[in-house]
Tab-separated table of C-alpha atoms in Angstrom:
chain	number	residue	atom	x	y	z
A	282	UNK	CA	2.370	1.575	-6.211
A	283	UNK	CA	1.907	-0.176	-9.501
A	284	UNK	CA	4.641	-0.901	-12.023
A	285	UNK	CA	7.133	1.779	-13.048
A	286	UNK	CA	5.050	3.181	-15.931
A	287	UNK	CA	3.012	5.875	-14.214
A	288	UNK	CA	4.068	9.167	-15.723
A	289	UNK	CA	0.568	10.572	-15.167
A	290	UNK	CA	0.983	10.528	-11.425
A	291	UNK	CA	1.400	13.021	-8.631
A	292	UNK	CA	3.601	15.393	-10.563
A	293	UNK	CA	1.013	15.855	-13.291
A	294	UNK	CA	-1.905	16.104	-10.874
A	295	UNK	CA	-0.945	19.745	-10.402
A	296	UNK	CA	-2.943	20.577	-13.521
A	297	UNK	CA	-6.024	18.652	-12.381
A	298	UNK	CA	-7.528	20.978	-9.794
A	299	UNK	CA	-10.687	20.197	-7.893
A	300	UNK	CA	-13.365	22.842	-7.591
A	301	UNK	CA	-12.422	25.487	-5.049
A	302	UNK	CA	-14.943	24.300	-2.479
A	303	UNK	CA	-13.775	20.690	-2.641
A	304	UNK	CA	-10.173	21.753	-2.301
A	305	UNK	CA	-11.158	23.690	0.819
A	306	UNK	CA	-12.850	20.589	2.219
A	307	UNK	CA	-9.834	18.392	1.464
A	308	UNK	CA	-7.352	20.830	2.983
A	309	UNK	CA	-9.512	21.363	6.045
A	310	UNK	CA	-9.778	17.633	6.727
A	311	UNK	CA	-6.073	17.015	6.283
A	312	UNK	CA	-5.075	20.088	8.275
A	313	UNK	CA	-6.490	18.365	11.325
A	314	UNK	CA	-4.765	15.012	10.774
A	315	UNK	CA	-1.439	15.768	9.146
A	316	UNK	CA	0.254	13.455	11.601
A	317	UNK	CA	-1.483	11.006	13.882
A	318	UNK	CA	0.420	9.678	16.857
A	319	UNK	CA	-0.856	6.181	17.298
A	320	UNK	CA	-0.676	4.169	20.497
A	321	UNK	CA	-2.418	1.072	19.162
A	322	UNK	CA	-1.255	-2.327	20.387
A	323	UNK	CA	-0.896	-3.556	16.825
A	324	UNK	CA	-0.826	-1.642	13.534
A	325	UNK	CA	-1.956	-3.283	10.302
A	326	UNK	CA	-0.865	-1.827	6.951
A	327	UNK	CA	-3.032	-3.001	4.044
A	328	UNK	CA	-1.747	-1.899	0.630
A	329	UNK	CA	-1.974	-2.873	-3.006
A	330	UNK	CA	1.706	-2.808	-3.971
A	331	UNK	CA	5.036	-3.459	-2.313
A	332	UNK	CA	6.162	0.201	-2.277
A	333	UNK	CA	2.857	1.852	-1.347
A	334	UNK	CA	3.439	2.209	2.377
A	335	UNK	CA	6.944	3.639	1.913
A	336	UNK	CA	5.759	6.358	-0.489
A	337	UNK	CA	2.427	7.270	1.091
A	338	UNK	CA	2.915	6.546	4.817
A	339	UNK	CA	6.609	5.734	5.265
A	340	UNK	CA	7.236	8.223	8.069
A	341	UNK	CA	4.268	6.920	10.066
A	342	UNK	CA	5.312	3.283	9.587
A	343	UNK	CA	8.898	4.078	10.592
A	344	UNK	CA	7.864	5.772	13.829
A	345	UNK	CA	5.629	2.835	14.733
A	346	UNK	CA	8.155	0.113	13.878
A	347	UNK	CA	11.075	1.846	15.591
A	348	UNK	CA	9.025	2.083	18.769
A	349	UNK	CA	9.151	-1.716	18.871
A	350	UNK	CA	5.408	-2.147	18.378
A	351	UNK	CA	4.275	-5.299	16.543
A	352	UNK	CA	2.800	-4.751	13.096
A	353	UNK	CA	1.317	-6.600	10.148
A	354	UNK	CA	1.675	-5.778	6.441
A	355	UNK	CA	-0.832	-7.183	3.955
A	356	UNK	CA	0.037	-6.823	0.253
A	357	UNK	CA	-2.955	-7.503	-1.986
A	358	UNK	CA	-1.336	-7.623	-5.423
A	359	UNK	CA	1.975	-8.932	-6.686
A	360	UNK	CA	2.741	-5.505	-8.159
A	361	UNK	CA	3.759	-7.454	-11.230
A	362	UNK	CA	3.188	-4.748	-13.866
A	363	UNK	CA	2.375	-7.598	-16.250
A	364	UNK	CA	5.865	-9.078	-15.825
A	365	UNK	CA	7.204	-12.468	-14.796
A	366	UNK	CA	8.021	-13.873	-11.368
A	367	UNK	CA	11.550	-12.430	-11.203
A	368	UNK	CA	10.094	-8.931	-11.089
A	369	UNK	CA	7.335	-9.458	-8.512
A	370	UNK	CA	9.482	-11.660	-6.283
A	371	UNK	CA	12.102	-8.917	-6.263
A	372	UNK	CA	9.414	-6.452	-5.199
A	373	UNK	CA	8.512	-8.673	-2.257
A	374	UNK	CA	12.137	-8.903	-1.207
A	375	UNK	CA	12.522	-5.120	-1.564
A	376	UNK	CA	9.465	-4.548	0.639
A	377	UNK	CA	10.956	-6.753	3.349
A	378	UNK	CA	14.311	-5.004	3.190
A	379	UNK	CA	12.656	-1.617	3.564
A	380	UNK	CA	10.735	-3.030	6.537
A	381	UNK	CA	14.063	-3.885	8.171
A	382	UNK	CA	15.256	-0.319	7.625
A	383	UNK	CA	12.007	1.077	9.052
A	384	UNK	CA	12.688	-1.018	12.158
A	385	UNK	CA	16.160	0.494	12.467
A	386	UNK	CA	17.954	-2.572	11.139
A	387	UNK	CA	20.333	-3.185	8.266
A	388	UNK	CA	18.664	-4.245	5.000
A	389	UNK	CA	19.823	-7.854	4.580
A	390	UNK	CA	18.447	-11.384	4.099
A	391	UNK	CA	19.478	-12.200	7.663
A	392	UNK	CA	16.579	-11.921	10.043
A	393	UNK	CA	13.883	-12.514	7.416
A	394	UNK	CA	12.018	-15.817	7.527
A	395	UNK	CA	9.491	-16.804	4.871
A	396	UNK	CA	7.205	-19.797	4.452
A	397	UNK	CA	4.018	-20.858	2.746
A	398	UNK	CA	1.101	-20.912	5.193
A	399	UNK	CA	-2.491	-22.032	4.791
A	400	UNK	CA	-5.065	-19.365	5.606
A	401	UNK	CA	-8.762	-20.047	5.009
A	402	UNK	CA	-7.735	-23.125	2.990
A	403	UNK	CA	-5.488	-21.100	0.673
A	404	UNK	CA	-1.692	-20.985	0.528
A	405	UNK	CA	-0.169	-17.556	1.181
A	406	UNK	CA	3.412	-16.378	1.431
A	407	UNK	CA	4.125	-15.184	4.960
A	408	UNK	CA	7.379	-13.502	5.941
A	409	UNK	CA	8.466	-12.250	9.349
A	410	UNK	CA	11.046	-9.742	10.519
A	411	UNK	CA	11.140	-9.836	14.294
A	412	UNK	CA	7.659	-8.963	15.543
A	413	UNK	CA	6.533	-7.726	12.122
A	414	UNK	CA	4.627	-10.097	9.814
A	415	UNK	CA	3.955	-9.683	6.094
A	416	UNK	CA	1.384	-11.547	4.004
A	417	UNK	CA	1.568	-11.564	0.197
A	418	UNK	CA	-1.679	-12.475	-1.608
A	419	UNK	CA	-0.011	-12.037	-5.027
A	420	UNK	CA	-3.176	-11.087	-6.902
A	421	UNK	CA	-2.608	-9.659	-10.392
A	422	UNK	CA	-1.632	-5.992	-10.662
A	423	UNK	CA	-4.652	-4.264	-12.177
A	424	UNK	CA	-2.714	-1.583	-14.060
A	425	UNK	CA	-3.387	2.064	-13.231
A	426	UNK	CA	-6.759	2.035	-15.020
A	427	UNK	CA	-7.884	-1.256	-13.477
A	428	UNK	CA	-7.960	-3.129	-16.798
A	429	UNK	CA	-5.257	-5.639	-15.850
A	430	UNK	CA	-2.520	-7.187	-17.990
A	431	UNK	CA	-2.691	-9.830	-20.708
A	432	UNK	CA	-0.072	-12.050	-19.008
A	433	UNK	CA	-2.524	-12.645	-16.151
A	434	UNK	CA	-5.742	-12.779	-18.148
A	435	UNK	CA	-6.670	-9.129	-17.573
A	436	UNK	CA	-7.776	-9.969	-14.047
A	437	UNK	CA	-7.937	-7.123	-11.527
A	438	UNK	CA	-9.553	-6.108	-8.265
A	439	UNK	CA	-11.527	-3.408	-10.061
A	440	UNK	CA	-13.065	-5.869	-12.506
A	441	UNK	CA	-13.760	-8.331	-9.703
A	442	UNK	CA	-15.592	-5.741	-7.612
A	443	UNK	CA	-17.589	-4.611	-10.647
A	444	UNK	CA	-18.650	-8.209	-11.319
A	445	UNK	CA	-17.016	-8.207	-14.754
A	446	UNK	CA	-14.970	-11.250	-13.759
A	447	UNK	CA	-16.171	-13.920	-11.342
A	448	UNK	CA	-12.811	-15.143	-10.042
A	449	UNK	CA	-9.276	-13.870	-9.552
A	450	UNK	CA	-6.192	-16.085	-9.311
A	451	UNK	CA	-2.838	-15.257	-7.752
A	452	UNK	CA	0.022	-14.811	-10.208
A	453	UNK	CA	1.727	-17.912	-8.804
A	454	UNK	CA	-1.479	-19.879	-9.628
A	455	UNK	CA	-1.718	-21.185	-6.060
A	456	UNK	CA	-4.926	-19.503	-4.896
A	457	UNK	CA	-8.207	-18.572	-6.549
A	458	UNK	CA	-10.877	-16.342	-5.042
A	459	UNK	CA	-14.509	-16.479	-6.104
A	460	UNK	CA	-15.957	-12.991	-6.100
A	461	UNK	CA	-15.111	-9.755	-4.310
A	462	UNK	CA	-16.452	-10.906	-0.962
A	463	UNK	CA	-14.071	-13.849	-0.979
A	464	UNK	CA	-11.066	-11.503	-1.087
A	465	UNK	CA	-12.611	-9.215	1.535
A	466	UNK	CA	-13.057	-12.210	3.843
A	467	UNK	CA	-9.389	-13.141	3.483
A	468	UNK	CA	-8.231	-9.612	4.284
A	469	UNK	CA	-10.642	-9.407	7.215
A	470	UNK	CA	-9.235	-12.658	8.581
A	471	UNK	CA	-5.617	-11.549	8.169
A	472	UNK	CA	-6.330	-8.274	9.951
A	473	UNK	CA	-7.634	-10.267	12.897
A	474	UNK	CA	-4.621	-12.575	13.241
A	475	UNK	CA	-2.595	-11.751	16.330
A	476	UNK	CA	-4.238	-8.423	17.044
A	477	UNK	CA	-4.715	-7.231	20.583
A	478	UNK	CA	-7.549	-5.322	22.157
A	479	UNK	CA	-6.359	-2.101	20.503
A	480	UNK	CA	-5.304	-1.851	16.876
A	481	UNK	CA	-5.546	0.423	13.860
A	482	UNK	CA	-5.503	-0.228	10.113
A	483	UNK	CA	-3.550	1.963	7.680
A	484	UNK	CA	-4.515	1.959	3.989
A	485	UNK	CA	-4.907	4.117	0.893
A	486	UNK	CA	-7.813	6.550	0.668
A	487	UNK	CA	-10.684	5.377	-1.567
A	488	UNK	CA	-12.251	8.865	-1.742
A	489	UNK	CA	-12.300	10.314	-5.257
A	490	UNK	CA	-12.744	13.770	-3.737
A	491	UNK	CA	-9.861	13.749	-1.262
A	492	UNK	CA	-7.619	11.425	-3.261
A	493	UNK	CA	-8.368	11.983	-6.967
A	494	UNK	CA	-6.726	10.266	-9.954
A	495	UNK	CA	-5.274	7.424	-7.901
A	496	UNK	CA	-4.282	3.958	-9.103
A	497	UNK	CA	-7.353	1.700	-9.184
A	498	UNK	CA	-5.590	-0.962	-7.121
A	499	UNK	CA	-5.068	1.640	-4.374
A	500	UNK	CA	-8.709	2.655	-4.518
A	501	UNK	CA	-9.986	-0.941	-4.437
A	502	UNK	CA	-7.917	-1.741	-1.348
A	503	UNK	CA	-9.278	1.356	0.386
A	504	UNK	CA	-12.851	0.346	-0.496
A	505	UNK	CA	-12.180	-3.145	0.801
A	506	UNK	CA	-10.989	-1.818	4.149
A	507	UNK	CA	-13.997	0.515	4.324
A	508	UNK	CA	-16.225	-2.549	4.056
A	509	UNK	CA	-14.321	-4.313	6.828
A	510	UNK	CA	-14.443	-1.183	8.989
A	511	UNK	CA	-18.224	-1.024	8.705
A	512	UNK	CA	-18.467	-4.670	9.726
A	513	UNK	CA	-15.992	-4.581	12.608
A	514	UNK	CA	-16.108	-0.949	13.723
A	515	UNK	CA	-12.311	-0.687	13.731
A	516	UNK	CA	-10.262	2.535	13.495
A	517	UNK	CA	-8.727	3.194	10.074
A	518	UNK	CA	-6.247	5.766	8.754
A	519	UNK	CA	-6.758	6.600	5.066
A	520	UNK	CA	-3.714	8.025	3.235
A	521	UNK	CA	-3.608	10.114	0.061
A	522	UNK	CA	-1.930	8.403	-2.894
A	523	UNK	CA	-1.017	9.901	-6.250
A	524	UNK	CA	-2.645	13.227	-5.309
A	525	UNK	CA	0.167	13.893	-2.818
A	526	UNK	CA	2.206	16.153	-5.082
A	527	UNK	CA	-0.750	18.496	-5.617
A	528	UNK	CA	-0.730	19.261	-1.881
A	529	UNK	CA	1.571	21.484	0.136
A	530	UNK	CA	4.641	19.907	1.788
A	531	UNK	CA	3.758	19.024	5.388
A	532	UNK	CA	6.562	16.774	6.708
A	533	UNK	CA	9.317	17.851	9.042
A	534	UNK	CA	12.908	17.281	7.980
A	535	UNK	CA	13.035	14.197	10.224
A	536	UNK	CA	9.842	12.728	8.785
A	537	UNK	CA	11.047	13.420	5.233
A	538	UNK	CA	14.321	11.685	6.048
A	539	UNK	CA	12.475	8.648	7.434
A	540	UNK	CA	10.287	8.319	4.326
A	541	UNK	CA	13.257	8.762	2.032
A	542	UNK	CA	15.330	6.164	3.876
A	543	UNK	CA	12.734	3.385	3.636
A	544	UNK	CA	11.857	4.183	0.037
A	545	UNK	CA	15.498	4.186	-1.058
A	546	UNK	CA	16.022	0.856	0.740
A	547	UNK	CA	13.222	-0.553	-1.406
A	548	UNK	CA	14.623	1.043	-4.568
A	549	UNK	CA	18.143	-0.218	-3.877
A	550	UNK	CA	16.978	-3.827	-3.731
A	551	UNK	CA	15.124	-3.410	-7.030
A	552	UNK	CA	18.195	-2.028	-8.776
A	553	UNK	CA	20.377	-4.818	-7.403
A	554	UNK	CA	18.286	-7.179	-9.510
A	555	UNK	CA	18.040	-4.890	-12.550
A	556	UNK	CA	19.325	-1.326	-12.858
A	557	UNK	CA	16.342	-0.380	-15.031
A	558	UNK	CA	13.926	-1.158	-12.182
A	559	UNK	CA	14.677	2.029	-10.233
A	560	UNK	CA	11.402	3.881	-9.730
A	561	UNK	CA	13.314	6.759	-8.162
A	562	UNK	CA	15.428	7.319	-11.276
A	563	UNK	CA	12.447	7.111	-13.612
A	564	UNK	CA	10.294	9.634	-11.722
A	565	UNK	CA	12.716	11.505	-9.495
A	566	UNK	CA	10.652	14.724	-9.152
A	567	UNK	CA	7.499	12.798	-8.265
A	568	UNK	CA	9.142	10.782	-5.512
A	569	UNK	CA	10.956	13.801	-4.145
A	570	UNK	CA	7.597	15.531	-3.742
A	571	UNK	CA	6.014	12.502	-2.079
A	572	UNK	CA	8.817	12.256	0.470
A	573	UNK	CA	7.859	15.719	1.761
A	574	UNK	CA	4.163	14.929	2.096
A	575	UNK	CA	1.914	12.566	4.051
A	576	UNK	CA	-1.814	13.307	4.121
A	577	UNK	CA	-4.069	11.119	6.233
A	578	UNK	CA	-7.616	11.249	7.561
A	579	UNK	CA	-9.338	9.174	10.213
A	580	UNK	CA	-12.064	6.626	9.695
A	581	UNK	CA	-13.536	6.598	13.172
A	582	UNK	CA	-14.597	3.355	14.836
A	583	UNK	CA	-18.285	2.591	14.394
A	584	UNK	CA	-20.133	1.896	17.648
């Protein structure tokens, strides 16, 4: 998810109802795919921010990682919220610690290895925890409305896709992408690294009907994966974002516990750096609702 200032999120979506017919469509689709047991050889999680997978798909990720299956996490933005490097670097560390917990390990620096790697002639931060790899592109957080932040020149994925900016540069100033297709190509390449014959991609749902009022970074990542899916014909799981709290609870007590555990591991690392960086404390009702819900639909392989 984006920075901590998102008071107009899932909790307030309750008052923004879709037309009755569209709600019926959304509930019918999700009723069939409330939980998908996945036997893919490798799972790839592509998200905008460092806490997106924990909040929107944490129970699914935990089941996959604790089975011992290899996985890849691709984080498109730095999740910087217009702040300096201390904040977004802490978010990266928090994401890795929650990955350890999802794997059934203790959240600690031990067992995490990080290095700068060159991918398609650009330096990226790659970190590994056992057989799980994470790539951080560190593109600027676009803000909830996609307008970006002044600290990083108001650059965002939304503006890049719309052609309102021609380039986007990582917040560490190490990599610049020319146009939307350039970023899509990088993500496509990262998805392909190390994958076996069978794999599935998990990402946020770009549909405005099934996932209304979401963060624009979430939506842009979903649209990006939809483009890659159409090119490669790969299976994709699209997860509801901020609209979660407008839906009925659908997680078992075990699944709720798994989501809560990985999210709190993330939150604990944030508060170790700065007590005011606790997303859970700032929006406790919202996160409590999200822990009890995971809504996902299938994007079938194209043949």
